[in-house]
């Protein structure tokens, strides 16, 4: 079946270092979304990318959608302790139905 | 606005018992979802409802049933709980259209012993 793979599974960084998580889909996606889940919390929407090659920024976060619409990445510049949590990508292969296929998530730990 | 409200927050069941997880949203969304989250596996879609009166199976529907009671409410039922259904369950809702941002409830942590 359709799969979305996300790496790495865990990442420990020193505060101030950069962080990147990568997402790859087995099929072309209509759009890809990114969510953040704090420990013990629920996923919270960060962004949606729709266009091939799209790049969006939110302060220190940069999101990219690949040209083939099968891969994506999230890059955090100069991590802070508030960035701690698990970051999930979620692909919608079916054309804006909202039926998302989630990656396994990348758990980020930031050492102060 | 409360957003998406799930009850209960925690539940322990014995194998073979049944229970219903309740979910309600106050954002007038058409689409609602049930996901389960297991360690290292992300969230997996159990069932999906595009609108009142319609439901559709997701990736892992076996052992579950759902009811879209009205536009606000979408319940998930376990008829005969099994230890493999120990998980954290999230209900979510979204609007259909250009941006399908999902709003999640706080989750139900279910343990089946």
Short mmCIF file of C-alpha atoms in Angstrom, two decimals:
data_model
loop_
_atom_site.label_atom_id
_atom_site.label_comp_id
_atom_site.label_asym_id
_atom_site.label_seq_id
_atom_site.Cartn_x
_atom_site.Cartn_y
_atom_site.Cartn_z
CA UNK A 1 0.00 0.00 0.00
CA UNK A 2 0.89 3.65 -0.01
CA UNK A 3 3.62 4.54 2.45
CA UNK A 4 5.26 7.65 3.79
CA UNK A 5 8.70 7.12 5.28
CA UNK A 6 10.30 9.66 7.56
CA UNK A 7 13.89 9.87 8.79
CA UNK A 8 15.54 10.09 11.17
CA UNK A 9 13.41 8.57 13.91
CA UNK A 10 15.25 10.48 16.64
CA UNK A 11 17.54 13.49 16.69
CA UNK A 12 19.37 15.00 19.63
CA UNK A 13 20.88 18.43 19.09
CA UNK A 14 22.54 21.10 21.15
CA UNK A 15 20.51 24.27 21.45
CA UNK A 16 21.46 26.55 18.57
CA UNK A 17 22.22 23.72 16.15
CA UNK A 18 20.15 23.13 13.03
CA UNK A 19 17.77 20.21 12.53
CA UNK A 20 16.30 18.57 9.43
CA UNK A 21 13.75 15.79 8.99
CA UNK A 22 13.02 14.14 5.65
CA UNK A 23 9.90 12.55 4.30
CA UNK A 24 9.52 10.25 1.27
CA UNK A 25 6.32 8.90 -0.23
CA UNK A 26 5.95 5.77 -2.34
CA UNK A 27 3.41 7.61 -4.52
CA UNK A 28 2.87 11.12 -5.83
CA UNK A 29 1.04 13.29 -3.34
CA UNK A 30 -1.67 15.86 -3.86
CA UNK A 31 -0.31 17.79 -0.92
CA UNK A 32 1.83 17.26 2.15
CA UNK A 33 1.24 18.59 5.63
CA UNK A 34 3.49 18.91 8.66
CA UNK A 35 2.41 18.53 12.26
CA UNK A 36 4.14 18.95 15.62
CA UNK A 37 3.26 16.91 18.66
CA UNK A 38 4.59 17.89 22.07
CA UNK A 39 5.16 15.07 24.59
CA UNK A 40 1.79 13.93 25.92
CA UNK A 41 -0.03 16.19 23.50
CA UNK A 42 -1.89 15.96 20.25
CA UNK A 43 -0.66 16.76 16.73
CA UNK A 44 -0.88 20.42 15.81
CA UNK A 45 -0.88 21.57 12.19
CA UNK A 46 2.14 23.55 11.04
CA UNK A 47 1.77 23.94 7.28
CA UNK A 48 0.48 22.49 4.02
CA UNK A 49 2.48 22.39 0.78
CA UNK A 50 0.69 21.87 -2.51
CA UNK A 51 2.86 22.94 -5.44
CA UNK A 52 5.79 21.08 -6.94
CA UNK A 53 9.05 22.59 -5.67
CA UNK A 54 7.25 24.78 -3.14
CA UNK A 55 9.24 26.33 -0.30
CA UNK A 56 7.59 27.99 2.67
CA UNK A 57 9.08 29.60 5.75
CA UNK A 58 7.71 30.17 9.21
CA UNK A 59 10.28 32.11 11.25
CA UNK A 60 13.07 29.54 11.84
CA UNK A 61 11.22 26.70 10.08
CA UNK A 62 11.66 26.03 6.34
CA UNK A 63 9.46 23.53 4.55
CA UNK A 64 10.11 22.13 1.07
CA UNK A 65 8.04 19.99 -1.30
CA UNK A 66 9.98 18.09 -3.93
CA UNK A 67 9.68 18.61 -7.66
CA UNK A 68 8.09 15.19 -8.11
CA UNK A 69 5.73 15.77 -5.18
CA UNK A 70 6.98 12.61 -3.49
CA UNK A 71 9.32 14.03 -0.89
CA UNK A 72 9.47 16.85 1.59
CA UNK A 73 11.68 18.24 4.31
CA UNK A 74 11.45 20.41 7.39
CA UNK A 75 14.51 22.38 8.45
CA UNK A 76 14.78 24.24 11.75
CA UNK A 77 17.52 26.83 12.04
CA UNK A 78 19.13 27.48 15.43
CA UNK A 79 16.97 25.14 17.50
CA UNK A 80 15.51 26.25 20.81
CA UNK A 81 14.23 24.16 23.72
CA UNK A 82 10.70 25.09 22.68
CA UNK A 83 11.24 23.10 19.47
CA UNK A 84 11.23 19.82 21.42
CA UNK A 85 8.61 17.36 20.20
CA UNK A 86 7.81 14.94 17.41
CA UNK A 87 7.44 16.25 13.89
CA UNK A 88 5.23 14.35 11.48
CA UNK A 89 4.80 14.69 7.78
CA UNK A 90 1.46 13.57 6.39
CA UNK A 91 0.69 13.05 2.74
CA UNK A 92 -2.66 13.23 1.00
CA UNK A 93 -2.45 11.10 -2.17
CA UNK A 94 -6.13 11.28 -3.03
CA UNK A 95 -6.65 14.89 -3.97
CA UNK A 96 -7.48 17.08 -0.98
CA UNK A 97 -9.68 14.53 0.77
CA UNK A 98 -7.96 15.02 4.08
CA UNK A 99 -7.26 11.27 4.31
CA UNK A 100 -3.69 11.56 5.43
CA UNK A 101 -0.91 8.99 5.45
CA UNK A 102 1.45 9.89 8.27
CA UNK A 103 5.16 9.29 8.43
CA UNK A 104 6.53 7.65 11.56
CA UNK A 105 7.69 10.98 12.93
CA UNK A 106 11.01 12.43 14.02
CA UNK A 107 11.43 13.07 17.72
CA UNK A 108 13.63 16.08 18.41
CA UNK A 109 15.42 16.55 21.72
CA UNK A 110 17.24 19.83 22.33
CA UNK A 111 19.92 20.07 24.99
CA UNK A 112 20.19 23.55 26.56
CA UNK B 1 -14.57 27.37 20.83
CA UNK B 2 -13.68 23.95 22.24
CA UNK B 3 -12.48 22.56 18.88
CA UNK B 4 -12.45 18.74 18.95
CA UNK B 5 -13.48 17.09 22.21
CA UNK B 6 -12.85 13.42 22.94
CA UNK B 7 -14.07 11.32 25.84
CA UNK B 8 -12.83 9.53 27.81
CA UNK B 9 -9.18 10.60 28.19
CA UNK B 10 -8.10 7.30 29.71
CA UNK B 11 -9.65 3.84 29.72
CA UNK B 12 -8.64 0.36 30.80
CA UNK B 13 -10.58 -2.55 29.35
CA UNK B 14 -10.44 -6.27 29.82
CA UNK B 15 -10.06 -8.44 26.74
CA UNK B 16 -13.47 -9.01 25.19
CA UNK B 17 -15.14 -5.94 26.68
CA UNK B 18 -16.73 -3.35 24.44
CA UNK B 19 -16.65 0.42 24.56
CA UNK B 20 -17.39 3.51 22.53
CA UNK B 21 -15.05 6.48 22.18
CA UNK B 22 -16.91 9.72 21.70
CA UNK B 23 -15.81 12.66 19.58
CA UNK B 24 -17.48 16.00 18.88
CA UNK B 25 -16.34 19.08 16.98
CA UNK B 26 -17.80 22.57 17.00
CA UNK B 27 -16.10 23.95 13.88
CA UNK B 28 -18.84 22.88 11.45
CA UNK B 29 -16.39 20.64 9.59
CA UNK B 30 -17.69 18.11 7.11
CA UNK B 31 -14.85 15.59 7.47
CA UNK B 32 -14.01 13.64 10.59
CA UNK B 33 -11.42 10.96 11.26
CA UNK B 34 -10.29 8.39 13.78
CA UNK B 35 -6.57 7.61 14.05
CA UNK B 36 -4.58 5.37 16.30
CA UNK B 37 -1.04 6.15 17.35
CA UNK B 38 1.41 3.46 18.34
CA UNK B 39 5.09 3.98 19.25
CA UNK B 40 7.31 4.29 16.18
CA UNK B 41 4.40 4.01 13.75
CA UNK B 42 3.01 7.50 13.44
CA UNK B 43 -0.75 7.87 13.17
CA UNK B 44 -2.77 5.38 11.18
CA UNK B 45 -6.24 6.10 9.86
CA UNK B 46 -8.93 3.77 11.19
CA UNK B 47 -12.08 5.29 9.69
CA UNK B 48 -13.04 8.42 7.90
CA UNK B 49 -16.32 10.28 7.38
CA UNK B 50 -16.59 12.82 4.57
CA UNK B 51 -20.01 14.01 5.67
CA UNK B 52 -22.94 13.18 7.89
CA UNK B 53 -24.23 9.72 7.08
CA UNK B 54 -21.12 8.50 5.25
CA UNK B 55 -18.18 6.51 6.53
CA UNK B 56 -15.22 4.86 4.86
CA UNK B 57 -12.53 2.45 5.97
CA UNK B 58 -9.01 3.68 6.47
CA UNK B 59 -5.76 1.78 6.74
CA UNK B 60 -6.55 -0.28 9.89
CA UNK B 61 -10.35 -0.72 10.27
CA UNK B 62 -10.47 -4.31 11.54
CA UNK B 63 -11.98 -4.63 15.01
CA UNK B 64 -13.64 -1.21 14.89
CA UNK B 65 -16.96 0.30 13.89
CA UNK B 66 -17.93 3.93 13.59
CA UNK B 67 -21.05 6.05 13.58
CA UNK B 68 -21.41 9.56 12.18
CA UNK B 69 -24.35 10.49 14.35
CA UNK B 70 -24.66 14.02 12.96
CA UNK B 71 -22.32 16.66 11.60
CA UNK B 72 -20.77 17.27 15.02
CA UNK B 73 -20.29 13.76 16.35
CA UNK B 74 -18.26 10.76 15.20
CA UNK B 75 -17.95 7.78 17.52
CA UNK B 76 -15.61 4.79 17.43
CA UNK B 77 -16.72 1.46 18.85
CA UNK B 78 -14.66 -1.53 19.88
CA UNK B 79 -17.02 -4.50 20.01
CA UNK B 80 -14.62 -6.99 21.58
CA UNK B 81 -11.41 -5.36 22.72
CA UNK B 82 -8.08 -7.12 22.18
CA UNK B 83 -4.63 -6.33 23.63
CA UNK B 84 -3.51 -5.34 20.11
CA UNK B 85 -5.93 -2.42 20.34
CA UNK B 86 -3.96 -0.87 23.19
CA UNK B 87 -3.08 2.49 21.74
CA UNK B 88 -3.69 6.22 21.84
CA UNK B 89 -6.74 7.16 19.77
CA UNK B 90 -7.15 10.56 18.19
CA UNK B 91 -10.22 12.02 16.62
CA UNK B 92 -9.76 14.81 14.10
CA UNK B 93 -11.83 17.01 11.85
CA UNK B 94 -11.13 19.13 8.81
CA UNK B 95 -12.83 21.09 6.12
CA UNK B 96 -12.67 19.90 2.53
CA UNK B 97 -11.06 22.16 0.01
CA UNK B 98 -7.73 23.72 -0.76
CA UNK B 99 -6.36 23.45 2.76
CA UNK B 100 -7.33 20.33 4.68
CA UNK B 101 -5.71 21.19 7.99
CA UNK B 102 -6.72 18.57 10.56
CA UNK B 103 -7.70 19.64 14.06
CA UNK B 104 -7.07 16.92 16.62
CA UNK B 105 -8.70 16.12 19.92
CA UNK B 106 -6.67 15.55 23.06
CA UNK B 107 -6.61 11.78 22.57
CA UNK B 108 -7.83 8.71 24.46
CA UNK B 109 -5.23 6.47 25.98
CA UNK B 110 -6.70 2.95 25.89
CA UNK B 111 -5.16 -0.08 27.56
CA UNK B 112 -6.59 -3.55 26.98
CA UNK B 113 -5.47 -6.16 29.51
#
